[in-house]
Amino acid sequence: MKISHNWLKELIPHDFSTEEITEKLTDIGLEVEGVHIVESIRGGLKGVVTGHVLTKAQHPNADRLSLTTVDVGNESPLAIVCGAPNVAAGQKVLVATIGTELYDENGKAFTIKESKVRGEISQGMICAEDELGLGSSHEGIMVLPENTPVGMAAAEYFNITSDEIIEIGLTPNRADANSHYGTARDLWSALHLHNNYNQPLHSLQILDTSGLEINPFKVTIENQESCKRYTGILLRNVTVGSSPDWLKKRLEAIGQRSVNNIVDITNYVMFELGQPLHAFDADKIPGNHIKVKNLATGTTFLTLDGTEKKLDADDLIICDDNDNPLCIAGVYGGQGSGVTDTTTNIFLESAWFKPTSIRRSSQRHNLRTESALHFEKGTDPNQCKEGLLRAAWLISQYGGQVTATSVIDEYPKVTEATSVLINIPRVCTLIGKQLSHDEIRHTLTALKMTIEEKDNDNWLITVPTYKTDVARQADIIEEIVRIYGLNNIEETGKFSFTIPEKSQNENIESRQEALRFLADSGYSEAMGLSIINSANWAKITGNESFEGVRINNTSNTQLDLMRPDPLATALEIVAYNQSRQQANLRLFEYGTVYDKKDGNYIESNFISLFGTGMLWEESWITSPKQQIDSYFLKSTLVHLLKRVGITRFQEKPSTDQRFDNALELTLGNKVLAVFGEVTKKYLKKAGIKGNLPFAHIYWDEVVSMANQKAATFKEFSKFPVVRRDLAVVVNDRISFDQIKFLIQKSASPFVSNIKLFDVYSDEKQLGTEKSSLSIAIYFVNHEKTFDDKTIDGMMQKIMKVLEEKVNAVIRK
């Protein structure tokens, strides 16, 4: 938010420096992010003064130069060499004295110095209008009227103004300070309390409504939730033209372009009071009837700049008697009802519109206007009429021979001031300092809050309606601390806090543990955008009808889809690196994917693993042909799950369309992860060479299952481990996971480990769709040494179960 110091001085007259004001504003929560100077003429004519040419003589060494002496009000006149053909003794001129900084036609600064010109001393420069930025002529020096005083600063003579613009980082909750008057009101509270400043804020002139003709217009609010109040006034015989200079300069100082007197006045009042307004050409409103309502989705609306918009059913619209849209409420005007140079009658609007409604419409149609930004932060419904009458008065002063009608004020349900009960001892405890009742009373009174003392310790505080963020005792305490001054609260010497009970499944700790493990395992972290290009994703997946979660991204219209799949950013990252000759990648990413189901938005966290190229860097000791593949990712994945406390899970084939070949790791009915080789058709459309092994870890599911049981340590058996090998022929449809489960169940609890160390297939020897699996089974007993008879008994049981359950043939 930009605040003009000159404007602020009018509202709260003071002699404080800009530095003192910025420090005070920051202290009361209006953090100043910067200050810059705005000048109507660059440099502000500093160092330029009026002078009187006393003498003129020909330069002895140059035909086109003159030697002059010029009185500028100092003890002695200045000797100046001048090249202007029109310089003459007796003239009143403008002189740039030594040290003055001027700017050439390209905006480059140069400094006036004492110098010798063709052997003669020159102690300044007599200036032409283009050299000072006062015009474009360079035919000769500027000659001022004879009665011009000598030694007068040129800035004073031409009434050249400069202003210091204070940039405030306004937080979203401070709608009350979103204007010059609001800032002045807050500043007054602090100055009154700490600097004994008692001069009241400047009273703004508004239109006197006594004896006005009845307004012929009618206003109907059909959507009273989105429009709490609507005020309007008809102004006749208006002359649309240029704004007065003071108004143009005031708006230009805060970065606003002057349009015409009517538009400028509505903007001026918005930045002065924080109340946006809109002016309609009254003769273009059929039936003299204003309706505030919603129109059907798809209704066409032509904006002031001639752009056609398709309205949404959620857009709040100002309509005429025939339900034709005049403007998008609080956002943008329509071409059919806008004020033009030929407008003579104006219907002026000042209303309260729901912040969320305005924000959605503004973003939906990519119309980020100052009016919308003000409404988004929130306005005071009880200030609508004041803003209307302030603008009406200014138009009556600068808009010709204006006649006004009475004010229409539709206010179905008046917004009452909020009342908050506070307990003084509790207030002091939370502040950390024992403030006296008088200190608290004076602070709240300075904030224009009224106090009803129920008893000595309990007060009922009535909060002005412009303070939309103050509704609880905690908010009142914040207001007290803000104005009393945080710097005035001494340290207590102690710091009290509570340590939250550590949650066993705390997401952040498990996540940090997992990400540290991946980094330690040689993976690099990738950080993709959570917003992607929907057209590109549709092309890769071949799903042109994919909807997902779309956004209206005004800063980059190509990024319009919230990431639906971690593979989307993985493909972008790999393609980006491959195009820059980075072929060997081993990456992980933590992020969020977004979906929409049954009207509800769903966010899910993930960790993805992916890579391409060689598994190890080229070396004499490693194989250069060993590529990263899905089995390598599986190894990382299994160890990661164990690291966060998931030691048992099932493995089964996956039908995930993203992969040509994939497996799932599941626990019960929950899928913890899926991994495999990304389908070739995706890679081709994404412009990726080679294979891309990819693993998608459903992190929310992992966290929900992690560490459900406390990890326990079991002492290693002091008795030897026995290994027995078993070779079985099974159908290819039987997974090793099924066999492993049957072996474990048959010999529990003595089986400590099961490993598949060989797979052999031969259609002639074994038959169609059959394979021989060589399995190592490890037995351990924590109480005694196994004998051969016991081991043989367990092996016989295992073989029998496999023969019965999966039709295994035992190879002997």
XYZ file of C-alpha atoms in Angstrom, residues 3-693:
691
model
C 0.794 6.348 1.419
C 1.607 9.932 0.419
C 3.249 11.837 3.267
C 1.843 15.123 1.952
C -1.660 13.628 1.935
C -1.097 12.249 5.420
C -0.078 15.722 6.627
C -3.405 17.123 5.464
C -5.367 14.521 7.415
C -3.179 14.648 10.529
C -1.244 17.951 10.520
C 2.260 17.466 11.948
C 5.886 18.505 11.711
C 7.370 15.048 12.181
C 9.957 13.933 9.639
C 9.193 11.086 7.280
C 11.738 8.959 9.158
C 9.928 9.544 12.458
C 6.547 8.751 10.880
C 7.793 5.522 9.266
C 9.272 4.386 12.572
C 5.988 5.082 14.351
C 3.963 3.279 11.662
C 6.158 0.196 11.914
C 5.834 0.224 15.708
C 2.023 0.069 15.469
C 2.014 -2.854 13.052
C 1.928 -0.991 9.735
C 5.341 -2.181 8.621
C 7.087 0.245 6.291
C 8.897 -1.578 3.499
C 10.376 1.471 1.820
C 10.173 5.189 1.088
C 10.735 6.870 -2.256
C 10.520 10.467 -3.430
C 8.098 11.528 -6.168
C 8.805 14.827 -7.912
C 6.679 16.613 -10.493
C 9.979 17.635 -12.151
C 12.941 15.316 -11.843
C 15.414 16.701 -9.339
C 12.824 19.140 -8.022
C 14.847 22.124 -9.374
C 17.052 21.924 -6.290
C 19.892 24.470 -6.599
C 18.111 26.463 -9.314
C 17.301 30.077 -8.363
C 16.033 33.233 -10.001
C 18.701 35.711 -11.072
C 19.160 39.194 -12.558
C 21.567 39.610 -15.511
C 23.627 42.662 -14.619
C 26.040 42.818 -17.568
C 26.654 41.128 -20.890
C 29.846 41.255 -22.982
C 31.255 39.372 -25.961
C 33.485 36.409 -25.119
C 37.009 37.330 -26.347
C 37.720 33.818 -27.657
C 34.320 32.697 -29.034
C 31.905 34.454 -31.371
C 28.790 32.657 -30.083
C 29.465 32.933 -26.348
C 28.761 35.822 -23.995
C 30.283 36.792 -20.658
C 27.628 37.717 -18.119
C 27.434 38.689 -14.475
C 24.290 37.524 -12.687
C 22.943 38.563 -9.290
C 21.394 35.518 -7.522
C 21.012 37.167 -4.119
C 24.502 36.339 -2.832
C 27.098 38.823 -1.584
C 28.668 39.047 -5.045
C 27.325 38.293 -8.531
C 28.272 35.158 -10.454
C 30.394 35.199 -13.616
C 28.658 32.912 -16.120
C 29.557 32.069 -19.723
C 26.325 31.791 -21.734
C 25.760 30.544 -25.299
C 22.091 31.561 -25.650
C 21.464 34.116 -28.419
C 18.695 35.888 -26.481
C 20.587 36.645 -23.248
C 20.663 40.372 -22.402
C 21.458 42.643 -19.484
C 18.469 43.459 -17.297
C 16.757 40.119 -17.777
C 15.355 37.970 -14.960
C 16.498 34.403 -15.567
C 16.838 30.950 -13.995
C 20.341 30.024 -12.837
C 21.623 26.541 -11.958
C 24.212 27.218 -9.280
C 27.367 25.192 -8.632
C 26.489 21.704 -7.345
C 23.066 21.574 -9.019
C 22.194 18.242 -10.620
C 20.361 18.440 -13.960
C 19.324 15.784 -16.489
C 19.966 15.614 -20.220
C 17.407 14.545 -22.860
C 18.264 10.876 -22.200
C 17.680 11.224 -18.472
C 21.384 11.069 -17.605
C 22.384 13.268 -14.654
C 25.169 15.855 -14.816
C 26.392 18.274 -12.143
C 27.039 21.997 -12.598
C 30.659 22.820 -11.675
C 32.839 25.911 -11.708
C 34.864 25.631 -14.911
C 36.748 27.553 -17.574
C 35.062 27.973 -20.942
C 37.542 29.089 -23.604
C 39.726 30.537 -20.889
C 36.969 32.396 -18.997
C 35.537 31.366 -15.557
C 31.905 30.193 -15.470
C 30.247 29.814 -12.037
C 26.887 28.362 -13.058
C 24.481 28.045 -15.960
C 21.650 30.259 -17.217
C 18.992 27.695 -18.198
C 16.572 27.081 -21.040
C 13.224 25.410 -20.265
C 14.187 22.007 -21.680
C 17.312 21.894 -19.494
C 15.115 22.160 -16.399
C 12.302 19.873 -17.538
C 9.855 22.796 -17.717
C 9.266 22.460 -21.451
C 10.779 21.285 -24.728
C 12.108 24.534 -26.232
C 15.853 25.093 -26.594
C 15.726 28.254 -28.684
C 17.095 30.334 -25.832
C 17.154 30.878 -22.092
C 13.915 31.313 -20.147
C 13.188 34.977 -19.497
C 11.023 35.647 -16.438
C 8.811 38.691 -15.755
C 10.589 41.853 -14.653
C 8.976 41.809 -11.197
C 10.416 38.375 -10.373
C 12.276 38.510 -7.041
C 16.015 37.726 -7.146
C 17.421 34.659 -5.295
C 14.094 32.853 -5.035
C 14.236 29.059 -5.308
C 12.854 27.974 -8.676
C 10.864 25.179 -6.979
C 9.067 27.827 -4.913
C 8.608 30.149 -7.884
C 6.979 27.451 -10.044
C 5.295 25.737 -7.098
C 7.163 22.523 -7.867
C 6.079 19.879 -5.392
C 7.753 16.734 -4.184
C 6.311 14.008 -2.034
C 7.677 11.094 -0.048
C 5.725 7.909 -0.703
C 5.646 5.445 2.180
C 5.225 1.822 1.119
C 3.457 -0.252 3.785
C 3.315 -4.053 3.764
C -0.314 -4.212 4.859
C -1.332 -7.561 6.347
C -4.674 -9.021 5.149
C -6.380 -8.483 8.524
C -5.775 -4.716 8.558
C -8.595 -3.598 6.250
C -9.181 -0.664 8.614
C -5.830 0.861 7.600
C -6.225 0.280 3.856
C -6.479 3.998 3.065
C -4.881 7.325 3.904
C -7.601 8.130 6.448
C -7.336 4.699 8.037
C -3.559 5.026 8.337
C -3.909 8.548 9.749
C -6.484 7.286 12.266
C -4.113 4.571 13.481
C -1.155 6.962 13.560
C -3.222 9.486 15.547
C -3.851 6.875 18.259
C -0.117 6.346 18.800
C 0.805 10.039 18.613
C -2.011 10.939 21.010
C -0.862 8.332 23.525
C 2.896 8.850 23.324
C 3.473 12.347 21.911
C 0.617 14.229 23.553
C -0.840 14.980 20.123
C -4.364 16.321 20.697
C -5.230 18.004 17.399
C -8.208 16.153 15.863
C -8.028 14.476 12.471
C -8.878 16.736 9.559
C -12.630 16.770 8.967
C -13.524 15.810 5.409
C -16.109 17.876 3.592
C -19.159 15.975 2.353
C -22.281 16.933 0.433
C -25.063 18.564 2.440
C -28.159 16.414 1.794
C -30.734 18.792 3.276
C -33.465 19.938 0.883
C -32.395 17.754 -2.031
C -34.829 16.627 -4.712
C -36.133 13.053 -4.376
C -33.966 10.543 -6.204
C -35.952 9.002 -9.105
C -33.882 5.804 -9.043
C -34.876 2.549 -7.363
C -32.443 -0.049 -5.967
C -33.291 -3.724 -5.389
C -30.820 -6.042 -3.628
C -31.678 -9.624 -4.576
C -28.512 -11.177 -3.127
C -28.372 -9.666 0.354
C -25.621 -12.026 1.516
C -23.148 -10.682 -1.041
C -24.401 -7.083 -0.845
C -25.170 -5.907 2.689
C -25.608 -2.252 1.767
C -26.064 -0.221 -1.403
C -26.137 3.568 -1.505
C -26.506 5.755 -4.562
C -27.046 9.347 -5.621
C -28.027 10.979 -8.911
C -25.892 13.967 -9.983
C -27.233 16.076 -12.866
C -25.579 18.621 -15.182
C -22.116 17.131 -14.695
C -19.279 18.255 -16.943
C -16.763 15.505 -17.683
C -13.324 16.931 -18.295
C -9.791 17.135 -17.036
C -9.071 16.963 -13.307
C -7.536 19.879 -11.426
C -3.737 19.744 -11.148
C -3.726 19.025 -7.403
C -5.890 15.935 -7.944
C -3.774 14.669 -10.833
C -0.560 15.101 -8.843
C -2.005 13.399 -5.787
C -3.048 10.321 -7.757
C 0.116 10.219 -9.851
C 2.198 10.337 -6.663
C 0.760 6.970 -5.590
C 1.042 5.477 -9.058
C -2.469 6.100 -10.408
C -3.106 7.411 -13.916
C -5.438 10.369 -14.337
C -8.474 9.603 -16.578
C -11.005 12.406 -16.097
C -12.438 14.366 -13.203
C -15.227 11.853 -12.419
C -13.083 8.708 -12.488
C -10.259 10.505 -10.674
C -12.588 11.614 -7.866
C -13.925 8.085 -7.327
C -10.340 6.804 -7.189
C -9.310 9.637 -4.886
C -12.058 8.799 -2.382
C -11.139 5.105 -2.530
C -7.532 5.850 -1.579
C -8.597 8.505 0.920
C -11.303 6.572 2.814
C -10.839 2.997 1.586
C -14.348 2.949 0.050
C -14.477 1.998 -3.656
C -17.144 3.746 -5.763
C -18.479 3.414 -9.289
C -20.025 6.028 -11.566
C -22.672 5.087 -14.167
C -23.986 7.191 -17.001
C -27.504 7.592 -15.560
C -29.064 8.084 -18.993
C -27.923 4.571 -19.984
C -29.796 2.800 -17.179
C -33.277 1.800 -18.460
C -36.137 2.227 -16.025
C -34.000 4.113 -13.498
C -33.751 0.796 -11.688
C -30.612 -0.795 -10.225
C -30.678 -4.504 -9.378
C -27.953 -6.306 -7.439
C -28.181 -9.969 -8.359
C -26.589 -13.028 -9.971
C -27.115 -13.964 -13.599
C -27.037 -17.348 -15.315
C -23.703 -18.929 -16.216
C -22.666 -18.014 -19.750
C -24.336 -14.605 -19.801
C -22.323 -12.269 -22.040
C -20.849 -9.092 -20.527
C -18.898 -6.418 -22.439
C -16.353 -4.625 -20.232
C -15.323 -0.971 -20.412
C -12.290 -1.861 -22.532
C -14.437 -3.788 -25.021
C -13.502 -7.293 -23.846
C -16.275 -9.883 -23.873
C -16.636 -11.968 -20.684
C -18.799 -15.011 -20.001
C -20.295 -14.559 -16.548
C -20.491 -17.255 -13.896
C -23.571 -17.857 -11.753
C -21.469 -16.895 -8.699
C -20.591 -13.433 -10.074
C -22.431 -10.596 -8.329
C -23.741 -8.274 -11.045
C -25.210 -4.764 -11.076
C -28.104 -4.910 -13.555
C -30.654 -2.524 -15.023
C -34.429 -2.912 -14.999
C -34.218 -5.433 -17.864
C -31.594 -7.568 -16.074
C -28.890 -6.463 -18.497
C -25.462 -6.459 -16.792
C -24.083 -2.970 -16.138
C -20.950 -4.036 -14.266
C -19.387 -6.857 -12.285
C -19.994 -5.594 -8.752
C -16.868 -4.184 -7.142
C -14.649 -5.414 -9.971
C -15.147 -3.808 -13.401
C -17.553 -1.548 -15.268
C -19.449 -2.289 -18.462
C -19.100 -0.535 -21.803
C -22.804 0.181 -22.118
C -23.109 2.231 -18.903
C -19.683 3.814 -18.499
C -19.017 7.528 -18.127
C -17.805 9.209 -21.338
C -16.920 12.770 -22.374
C -20.560 13.364 -23.343
C -22.057 12.151 -20.060
C -24.101 14.787 -18.221
C -25.995 12.778 -15.589
C -24.266 10.367 -13.239
C -25.568 7.726 -10.882
C -22.887 7.286 -8.248
C -22.653 3.971 -6.370
C -21.111 3.212 -2.961
C -21.747 -0.248 -1.565
C -20.527 -3.121 0.589
C -19.781 -6.332 -1.290
C -18.714 -9.659 0.196
C -14.907 -10.006 0.033
C -14.871 -13.676 -1.026
C -17.390 -13.059 -3.794
C -15.353 -10.160 -5.195
C -12.075 -12.079 -5.029
C -13.487 -15.074 -6.886
C -14.982 -12.937 -9.653
C -11.822 -10.851 -9.944
C -9.613 -13.908 -10.316
C -12.090 -15.814 -12.473
C -12.124 -13.046 -15.088
C -8.512 -11.923 -14.558
C -9.628 -8.400 -13.597
C -7.333 -7.409 -10.706
C -8.543 -3.823 -10.193
C -7.817 -1.544 -7.231
C -11.524 -1.606 -6.404
C -11.510 -5.403 -6.221
C -8.352 -5.412 -4.096
C -9.984 -3.062 -1.580
C -13.202 -5.069 -1.411
C -11.205 -8.293 -1.018
C -9.577 -7.027 2.164
C -12.951 -5.920 3.510
C -14.673 -2.561 3.827
C -16.884 -0.997 6.489
C -20.587 -1.106 5.527
C -21.207 1.848 7.836
C -18.842 3.995 5.753
C -20.656 3.590 2.408
C -22.741 6.749 2.754
C -19.814 8.871 3.933
C -17.750 7.813 0.915
C -20.673 8.520 -1.413
C -21.257 12.042 -0.047
C -17.526 12.798 -0.027
C -17.283 11.969 -3.740
C -20.538 13.815 -4.489
C -19.155 16.966 -2.826
C -15.901 16.770 -4.829
C -17.848 16.310 -8.082
C -20.008 19.318 -7.186
C -16.795 21.338 -6.786
C -14.920 20.127 -9.869
C -17.632 18.777 -12.158
C -19.482 21.868 -13.320
C -22.892 23.231 -12.192
C -23.959 20.013 -10.524
C -27.356 19.451 -8.915
C -27.837 16.458 -6.652
C -30.804 14.360 -5.576
C -31.389 12.629 -2.273
C -29.430 9.526 -1.323
C -30.827 6.027 -1.848
C -29.708 3.808 1.033
C -30.669 0.145 0.919
C -29.400 -1.420 4.166
C -31.598 -4.460 4.967
C -29.666 -5.603 8.031
C -27.563 -2.975 9.768
C -24.092 -4.144 10.851
C -23.812 -3.520 14.573
C -20.597 -2.812 16.426
C -18.990 -5.870 18.041
C -18.870 -6.017 21.859
C -16.057 -7.923 23.569
C -15.788 -8.704 27.293
C -12.237 -8.470 28.625
C -10.751 -9.350 31.996
C -8.100 -6.826 33.042
C -5.915 -9.234 35.118
C -5.959 -11.707 32.221
C -5.082 -8.936 29.778
C -2.042 -7.975 31.850
C -0.963 -11.610 32.225
C -1.004 -12.185 28.478
C 0.737 -8.879 27.745
C 3.449 -9.679 30.272
C 3.276 -6.345 32.056
C 1.020 -4.934 34.763
C -0.589 -1.977 33.005
C -2.707 0.336 35.100
C -6.428 0.635 34.430
C -5.823 4.190 33.221
C -3.154 3.085 30.713
C -5.497 0.471 29.252
C -8.415 2.894 29.236
C -6.427 5.629 27.466
C -5.113 3.168 24.861
C -8.566 1.811 24.026
C -10.072 5.300 23.966
C -7.357 6.459 21.557
C -8.482 3.591 19.278
C -12.045 5.002 19.354
C -13.324 2.038 21.347
C -15.958 2.654 24.007
C -15.734 1.079 27.440
C -18.485 -0.093 29.768
C -16.970 -1.125 33.088
C -19.028 -4.025 34.434
C -16.818 -4.003 37.523
C -13.232 -3.075 38.282
C -11.749 -6.060 36.442
C -14.311 -6.823 33.721
C -14.956 -4.362 30.923
C -17.262 -4.565 27.918
C -15.500 -3.047 24.908
C -17.468 -1.829 21.883
C -15.336 -2.038 18.739
C -15.875 0.276 15.718
C -17.230 -1.577 12.696
C -14.226 -0.608 10.564
C -12.067 -2.908 12.714
C -13.285 -6.088 11.065
C -10.545 -8.257 12.606
C -11.282 -7.440 16.280
C -13.814 -9.878 17.748
C -12.195 -11.582 20.793
C -10.336 -10.689 23.960
C -7.092 -11.796 22.271
C -7.758 -9.263 19.481
C -8.302 -6.475 22.030
C -5.008 -7.401 23.704
C -3.247 -7.235 20.344
C -4.682 -3.744 19.760
C -3.521 -2.594 23.205
C 0.008 -3.929 22.681
C 0.147 -2.450 19.175
C -0.626 1.097 20.278
C 0.896 0.968 23.780
C 4.083 -0.219 22.110
C 5.750 -3.597 22.170
C 9.033 -1.797 22.812
C 7.551 -0.451 26.054
C 7.030 -3.943 27.479
C 10.117 -4.986 29.402
C 11.594 -8.468 29.382
C 10.477 -10.572 32.354
C 13.658 -12.618 32.558
C 11.834 -15.872 31.848
C 10.274 -17.589 28.893
C 7.294 -19.871 29.410
C 6.242 -22.481 26.896
C 4.739 -25.937 26.792
C 6.290 -28.935 25.131
C 3.703 -30.837 23.114
C 3.466 -34.552 23.695
C 5.469 -36.326 21.048
C 3.249 -38.241 18.674
C 4.531 -41.685 17.738
C 3.384 -41.265 14.169
C 4.383 -37.644 13.808
C 4.429 -37.021 10.076
C 7.233 -34.510 9.993
C 9.716 -36.736 11.841
C 8.965 -39.750 9.647
C 9.275 -37.563 6.553
C 12.596 -36.105 7.649
C 13.890 -39.570 8.469
C 12.851 -40.845 5.025
C 14.322 -37.887 3.124
C 17.601 -38.078 5.072
C 17.821 -41.774 4.248
C 17.327 -41.103 0.532
C 19.935 -38.347 0.516
C 22.385 -40.612 2.370
C 21.671 -43.358 -0.192
C 23.028 -41.225 -3.029
C 19.789 -39.682 -4.327
C 19.518 -35.966 -5.077
C 16.360 -34.074 -4.160
C 14.259 -32.683 -7.010
C 11.793 -29.869 -6.444
C 9.160 -29.613 -9.158
C 6.346 -27.091 -9.434
C 2.974 -28.085 -7.994
C 1.356 -26.353 -11.006
C 1.745 -27.900 -14.466
C 0.583 -27.357 -18.034
C -2.730 -29.191 -18.517
C -2.336 -29.453 -22.306
C 1.095 -31.065 -21.959
C -0.177 -33.577 -19.375
C -3.180 -34.437 -21.546
C -0.816 -35.029 -24.495
C 1.433 -37.345 -22.465
C -1.396 -39.401 -20.950
C -3.611 -39.313 -24.041
C -6.542 -38.244 -21.854
C -7.869 -35.049 -23.421
C -10.946 -35.020 -21.162
C -8.927 -35.033 -17.927
C -10.274 -32.319 -15.594
C -8.313 -32.364 -12.330
C -7.982 -29.219 -10.247
C -7.752 -26.229 -12.589
C -6.677 -22.731 -11.543
C -6.857 -19.305 -13.140
C -3.155 -18.494 -13.026
C -2.923 -14.841 -14.066
C 0.877 -14.689 -13.797
C 1.427 -17.634 -16.157
C -1.629 -18.827 -18.066
C 0.170 -21.960 -19.312
C 0.513 -23.319 -15.784
C -3.156 -23.998 -15.120
C -3.400 -27.457 -13.513
C -2.540 -28.443 -9.955
C -0.210 -31.461 -10.160
C -2.406 -34.598 -10.411
C 0.440 -37.131 -10.372
C 4.084 -37.129 -9.163
C 5.045 -38.633 -12.514
C 4.146 -35.298 -14.164
C 7.004 -33.398 -12.551
C 9.356 -36.393 -12.751
C 8.948 -36.465 -16.544
C 9.573 -32.709 -16.765
C 12.716 -32.955 -14.617
C 14.200 -35.894 -16.525
C 13.438 -34.324 -19.924
C 14.988 -31.032 -18.769
C 18.186 -32.744 -17.610
C 18.531 -35.011 -20.628
C 18.252 -32.014 -22.948
C 21.285 -30.602 -21.119
C 23.411 -33.741 -21.460
C 22.740 -34.903 -17.889
C 21.964 -38.559 -18.558
C 22.834 -40.199 -15.218
C 20.176 -39.272 -12.670
C 19.128 -40.684 -9.313
C 16.441 -38.434 -7.822
C 13.678 -38.235 -5.231
C 10.907 -35.690 -4.706
C 8.538 -34.966 -1.831
C 5.369 -33.067 -2.697
C 1.599 -32.978 -2.973
C -0.820 -34.127 -5.654
C -4.320 -32.721 -6.069
C -7.618 -34.252 -7.117
C -11.317 -33.470 -7.077
C -13.956 -36.100 -6.271
C -17.662 -35.589 -5.694
C -17.109 -31.846 -5.435
C -14.424 -32.202 -2.751
C -10.793 -31.230 -3.192
C -8.251 -33.835 -2.092
C -4.579 -33.271 -1.314
C -2.252 -36.265 -0.945
C 1.446 -36.277 -0.090
C 3.947 -38.435 -1.948
C 7.589 -39.366 -2.246
C 8.743 -40.372 -5.707
C 11.962 -42.139 -6.726
C 13.201 -42.108 -10.304
C 16.375 -42.178 -12.329
C 18.025 -42.838 -15.667
C 21.418 -43.842 -17.028
C 24.295 -45.567 -15.285
C 23.898 -46.780 -11.742
C 27.494 -45.924 -10.851
C 29.926 -43.379 -12.184
C 32.333 -44.691 -14.781
C 35.302 -46.345 -13.095
C 37.859 -49.091 -13.704
C 36.332 -51.091 -10.872
C 32.613 -50.898 -11.847
C 30.740 -52.187 -14.849
C 29.924 -49.306 -17.247
C 26.864 -51.191 -18.496
C 25.063 -51.428 -15.162
C 21.961 -49.244 -15.527
C 19.570 -47.995 -12.863
C 16.387 -50.062 -12.981
C 13.175 -50.713 -11.050
C 14.868 -53.455 -8.970
C 17.337 -50.921 -7.665
C 14.433 -48.624 -6.749
C 12.703 -51.546 -5.040
C 15.764 -52.123 -2.857
C 15.733 -48.445 -1.824
C 11.980 -48.575 -1.292
C 12.098 -51.648 0.960
C 14.868 -50.184 3.107
C 13.004 -46.861 3.363
C 9.870 -48.582 4.640
C 11.920 -50.467 7.206
C 13.575 -47.220 8.266
C 10.163 -45.749 9.211
C 9.026 -48.918 11.001
C 7.198 -50.931 8.319
C 8.947 -54.298 8.206
C 6.182 -56.523 6.835
C 4.229 -55.952 3.631
C 2.951 -57.855 0.649
C 4.146 -57.654 -2.936
C 1.824 -58.190 -5.891
C 1.504 -57.244 -9.570
C -0.018 -53.847 -10.343
C -2.293 -52.806 -13.201
C -1.233 -49.147 -12.913
C -1.529 -47.638 -16.409
C 1.560 -45.501 -15.900
C 3.826 -48.561 -16.157
C 4.521 -51.280 -18.687
C 5.465 -53.571 -15.823
C 4.795 -52.753 -12.179
C 4.499 -54.162 -8.665
C 2.643 -52.894 -5.599
C 3.713 -53.051 -1.983
C 0.626 -53.382 0.187
C -0.220 -53.741 3.838
C -3.705 -55.073 4.396
C -5.983 -53.169 2.021
C -3.659 -50.179 1.737
C -1.263 -49.631 -1.162
C 1.983 -48.246 0.250
C 3.868 -47.883 -3.010
C 3.918 -48.848 -6.673
C 7.044 -49.106 -8.818
C 8.152 -50.233 -12.252
C 9.220 -49.056 -15.679
C 7.246 -46.067 -16.994
C 5.308 -46.978 -20.133
C 7.128 -46.246 -23.378
C 4.248 -44.207 -24.823
C 4.521 -41.709 -21.945
C 8.292 -41.438 -22.379
C 8.042 -40.858 -26.109
C 5.504 -38.044 -25.749
C 7.554 -36.480 -22.923
C 10.700 -36.550 -25.091
C 12.666 -38.887 -22.794
C 15.286 -41.294 -24.147
C 15.780 -44.782 -22.713
C 13.957 -46.319 -19.769
C 12.639 -44.548 -16.693
C 12.213 -46.638 -13.531
